[in-house]
Short mmCIF file of C-alpha atoms in Angstrom, two decimals:
data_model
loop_
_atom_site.label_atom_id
_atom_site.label_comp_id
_atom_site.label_asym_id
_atom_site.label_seq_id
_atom_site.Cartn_x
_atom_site.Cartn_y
_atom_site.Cartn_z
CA UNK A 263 -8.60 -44.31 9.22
CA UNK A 264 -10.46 -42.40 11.66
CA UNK A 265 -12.65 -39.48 11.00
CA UNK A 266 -12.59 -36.06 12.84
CA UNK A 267 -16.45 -35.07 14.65
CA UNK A 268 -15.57 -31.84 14.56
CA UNK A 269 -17.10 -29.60 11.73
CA UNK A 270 -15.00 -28.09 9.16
CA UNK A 271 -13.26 -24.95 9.72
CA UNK A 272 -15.01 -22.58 7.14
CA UNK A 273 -12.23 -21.96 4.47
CA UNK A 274 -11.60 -18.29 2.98
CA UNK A 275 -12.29 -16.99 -0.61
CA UNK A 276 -9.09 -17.03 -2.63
CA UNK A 277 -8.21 -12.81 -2.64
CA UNK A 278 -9.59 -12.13 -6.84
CA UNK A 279 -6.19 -9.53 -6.29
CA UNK A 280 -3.54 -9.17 -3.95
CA UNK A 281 -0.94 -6.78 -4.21
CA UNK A 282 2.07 -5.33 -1.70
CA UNK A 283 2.54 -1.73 -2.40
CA UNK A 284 6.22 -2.34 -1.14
CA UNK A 285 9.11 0.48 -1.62
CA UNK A 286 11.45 -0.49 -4.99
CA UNK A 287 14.64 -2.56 -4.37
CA UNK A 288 16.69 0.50 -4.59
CA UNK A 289 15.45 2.41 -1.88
CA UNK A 290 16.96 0.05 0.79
CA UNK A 291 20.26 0.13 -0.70
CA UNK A 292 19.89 3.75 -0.97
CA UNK A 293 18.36 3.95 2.62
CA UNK A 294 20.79 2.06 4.16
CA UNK A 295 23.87 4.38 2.38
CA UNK A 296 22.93 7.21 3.56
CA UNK A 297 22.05 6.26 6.82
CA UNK A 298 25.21 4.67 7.29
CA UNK A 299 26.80 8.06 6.09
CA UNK A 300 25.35 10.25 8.22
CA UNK A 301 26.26 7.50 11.11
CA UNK A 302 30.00 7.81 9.97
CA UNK A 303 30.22 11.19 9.99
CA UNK A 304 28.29 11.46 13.18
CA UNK A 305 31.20 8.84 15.07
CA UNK A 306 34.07 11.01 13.73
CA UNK A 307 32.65 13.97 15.85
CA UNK A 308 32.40 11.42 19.06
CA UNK A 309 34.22 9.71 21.50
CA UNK A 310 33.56 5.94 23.36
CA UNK A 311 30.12 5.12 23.32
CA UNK A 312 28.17 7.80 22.24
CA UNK A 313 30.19 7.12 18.63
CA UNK A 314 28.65 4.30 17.88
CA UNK A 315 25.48 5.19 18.92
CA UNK A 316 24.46 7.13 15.75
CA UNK A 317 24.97 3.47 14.05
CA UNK A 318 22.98 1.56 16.90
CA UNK A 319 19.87 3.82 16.18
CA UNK A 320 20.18 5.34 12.63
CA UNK A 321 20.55 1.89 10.63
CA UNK A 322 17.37 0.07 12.56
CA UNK A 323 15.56 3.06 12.40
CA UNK A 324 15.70 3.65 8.26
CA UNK A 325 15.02 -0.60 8.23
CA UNK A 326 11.71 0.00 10.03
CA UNK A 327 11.24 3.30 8.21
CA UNK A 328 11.24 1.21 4.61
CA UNK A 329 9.69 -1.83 5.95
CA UNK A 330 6.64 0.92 7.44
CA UNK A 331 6.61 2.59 4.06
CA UNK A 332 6.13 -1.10 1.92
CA UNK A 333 3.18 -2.41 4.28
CA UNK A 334 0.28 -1.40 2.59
CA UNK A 335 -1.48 -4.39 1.22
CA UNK A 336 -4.44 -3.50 -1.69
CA UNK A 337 -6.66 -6.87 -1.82
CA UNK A 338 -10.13 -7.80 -3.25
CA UNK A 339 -11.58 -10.73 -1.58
CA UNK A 340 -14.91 -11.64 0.22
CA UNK A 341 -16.64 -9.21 -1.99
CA UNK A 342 -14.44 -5.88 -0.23
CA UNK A 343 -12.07 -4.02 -2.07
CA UNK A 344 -9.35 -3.92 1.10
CA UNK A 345 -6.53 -0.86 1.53
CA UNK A 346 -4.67 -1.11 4.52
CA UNK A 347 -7.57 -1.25 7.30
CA UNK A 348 -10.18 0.64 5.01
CA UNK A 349 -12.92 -1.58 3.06
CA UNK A 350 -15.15 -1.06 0.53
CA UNK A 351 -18.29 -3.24 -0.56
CA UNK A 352 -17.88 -3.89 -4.25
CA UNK A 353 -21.47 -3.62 -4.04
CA UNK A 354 -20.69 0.60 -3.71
CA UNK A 355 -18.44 0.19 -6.99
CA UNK A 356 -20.16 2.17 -10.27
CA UNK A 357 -16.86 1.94 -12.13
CA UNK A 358 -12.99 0.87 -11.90
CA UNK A 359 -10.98 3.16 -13.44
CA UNK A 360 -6.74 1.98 -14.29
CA UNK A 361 -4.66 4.89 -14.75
CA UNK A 362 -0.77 5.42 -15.69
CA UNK A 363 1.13 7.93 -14.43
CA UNK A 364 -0.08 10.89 -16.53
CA UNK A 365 -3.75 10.21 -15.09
CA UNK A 366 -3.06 9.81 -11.80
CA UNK A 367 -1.21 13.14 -11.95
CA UNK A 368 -4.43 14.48 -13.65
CA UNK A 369 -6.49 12.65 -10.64
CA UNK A 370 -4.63 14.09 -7.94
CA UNK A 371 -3.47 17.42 -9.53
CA UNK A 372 -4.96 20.73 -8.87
CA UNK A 373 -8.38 20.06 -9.65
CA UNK A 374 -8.27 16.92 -7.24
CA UNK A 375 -11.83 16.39 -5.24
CA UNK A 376 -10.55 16.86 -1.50
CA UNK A 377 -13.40 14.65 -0.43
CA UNK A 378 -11.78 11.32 -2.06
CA UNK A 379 -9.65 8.61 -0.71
CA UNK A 380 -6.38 8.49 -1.73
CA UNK A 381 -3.85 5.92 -1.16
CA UNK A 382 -0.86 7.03 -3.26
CA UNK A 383 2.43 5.75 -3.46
CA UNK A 384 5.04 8.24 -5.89
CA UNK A 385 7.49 5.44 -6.77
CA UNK A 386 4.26 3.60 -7.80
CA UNK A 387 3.63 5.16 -11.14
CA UNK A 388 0.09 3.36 -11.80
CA UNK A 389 -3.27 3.52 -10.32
CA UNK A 390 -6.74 3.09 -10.33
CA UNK A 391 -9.91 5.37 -9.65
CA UNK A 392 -12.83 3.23 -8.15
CA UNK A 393 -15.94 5.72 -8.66
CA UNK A 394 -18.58 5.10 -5.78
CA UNK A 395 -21.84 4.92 -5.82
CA UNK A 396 -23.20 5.23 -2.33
CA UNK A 397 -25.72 7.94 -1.43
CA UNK A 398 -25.03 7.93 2.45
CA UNK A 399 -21.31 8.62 1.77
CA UNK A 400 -19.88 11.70 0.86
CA UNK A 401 -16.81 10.08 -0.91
CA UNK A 402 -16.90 10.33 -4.54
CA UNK A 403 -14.09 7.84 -5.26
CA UNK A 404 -10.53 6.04 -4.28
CA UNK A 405 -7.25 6.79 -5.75
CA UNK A 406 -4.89 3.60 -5.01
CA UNK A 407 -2.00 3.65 -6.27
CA UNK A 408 -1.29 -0.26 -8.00
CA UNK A 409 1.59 -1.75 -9.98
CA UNK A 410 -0.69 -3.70 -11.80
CA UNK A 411 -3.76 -0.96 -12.52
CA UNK A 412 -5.68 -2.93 -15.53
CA UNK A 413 -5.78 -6.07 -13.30
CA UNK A 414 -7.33 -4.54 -9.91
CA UNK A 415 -9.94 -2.58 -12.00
CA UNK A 416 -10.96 -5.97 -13.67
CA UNK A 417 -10.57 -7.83 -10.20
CA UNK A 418 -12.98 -5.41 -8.51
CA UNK A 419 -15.43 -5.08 -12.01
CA UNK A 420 -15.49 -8.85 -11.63
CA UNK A 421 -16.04 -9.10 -8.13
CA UNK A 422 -18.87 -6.55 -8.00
CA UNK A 423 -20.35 -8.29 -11.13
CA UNK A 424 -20.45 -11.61 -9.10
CA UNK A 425 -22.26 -10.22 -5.75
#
């Protein structure tokens, strides 16, 4: 057996958390109805071409619409807590908050700080509050949404407990 001379391609940290903050299975059936409604009753008004074309661009259009709704990824690897394309250092982290449905509504109500980040999905009825501490940034904390709140806040407590 012959060995490779080239070095090792560095491997990544397995993510601590990984989470899809997709749409629920309903909304594409949903979606899809009533896009395929208001296509029908957009060809009965039409004649040759141009009745179809309400179902050439409404049904591809509420697909991407869903798809673009569900791509938010929340992550915790490498010692970053990753949303999307923003990152925090865990090392910023003074606490990791998991909050049902009835605190995030308290989070984000009427009193809500409109300096923090908030990543918020409404058919996502969980969440957790990471409370920064970082003097050079004016944030006070993230709001992102999660499925699975108890297990993020532990992911990132870990995480920032191991850097």
């Amino acid at each position: 057996m012959r060995q490779s001379s080239s070095p090792a391609a560095p491997t990544a940290t397995p993510a601590l958390y990984a989470e899809r903050l997709g749409v629920p299975w309903w909304a594409w059936p949903a979606g899809l109805a009533v896009a395929g409604l208001l296509a029908a009753e957009l060809w009965l008004g039409a004649t040759g071409f141009r009745a179809w074309l309400p179902f050439v661009l409404l049904i591809p259009a509420t697909v991407a619409t869903l798809a673009w709704l569900g791509r938010i990824r929340v992550t915790v690897r490498d010692g970053e807590l990753v949303v999307d394309d923003a990152r925090l250092p865990v090392r910023h982290v003074a606490d990791a908050l998991p909050l049902d449905a009835a605190g995030r509504r308290e989070v984000l109500g009427v009193g809500a700080d409109p300096l923090a980040f908030v990543v918020q999905r409404p058919w996502i009825g969980g969440a957790v509050q990471v409370v920064l501490d970082d003097p050079a940034d004016p944030t006070p904390f993230w709001v992102v949404s999660s499925r699975r709140p108890v297990e993020l806040a532990a992911a990132l407590l870990a995480a920032r407990d191991a850097a």
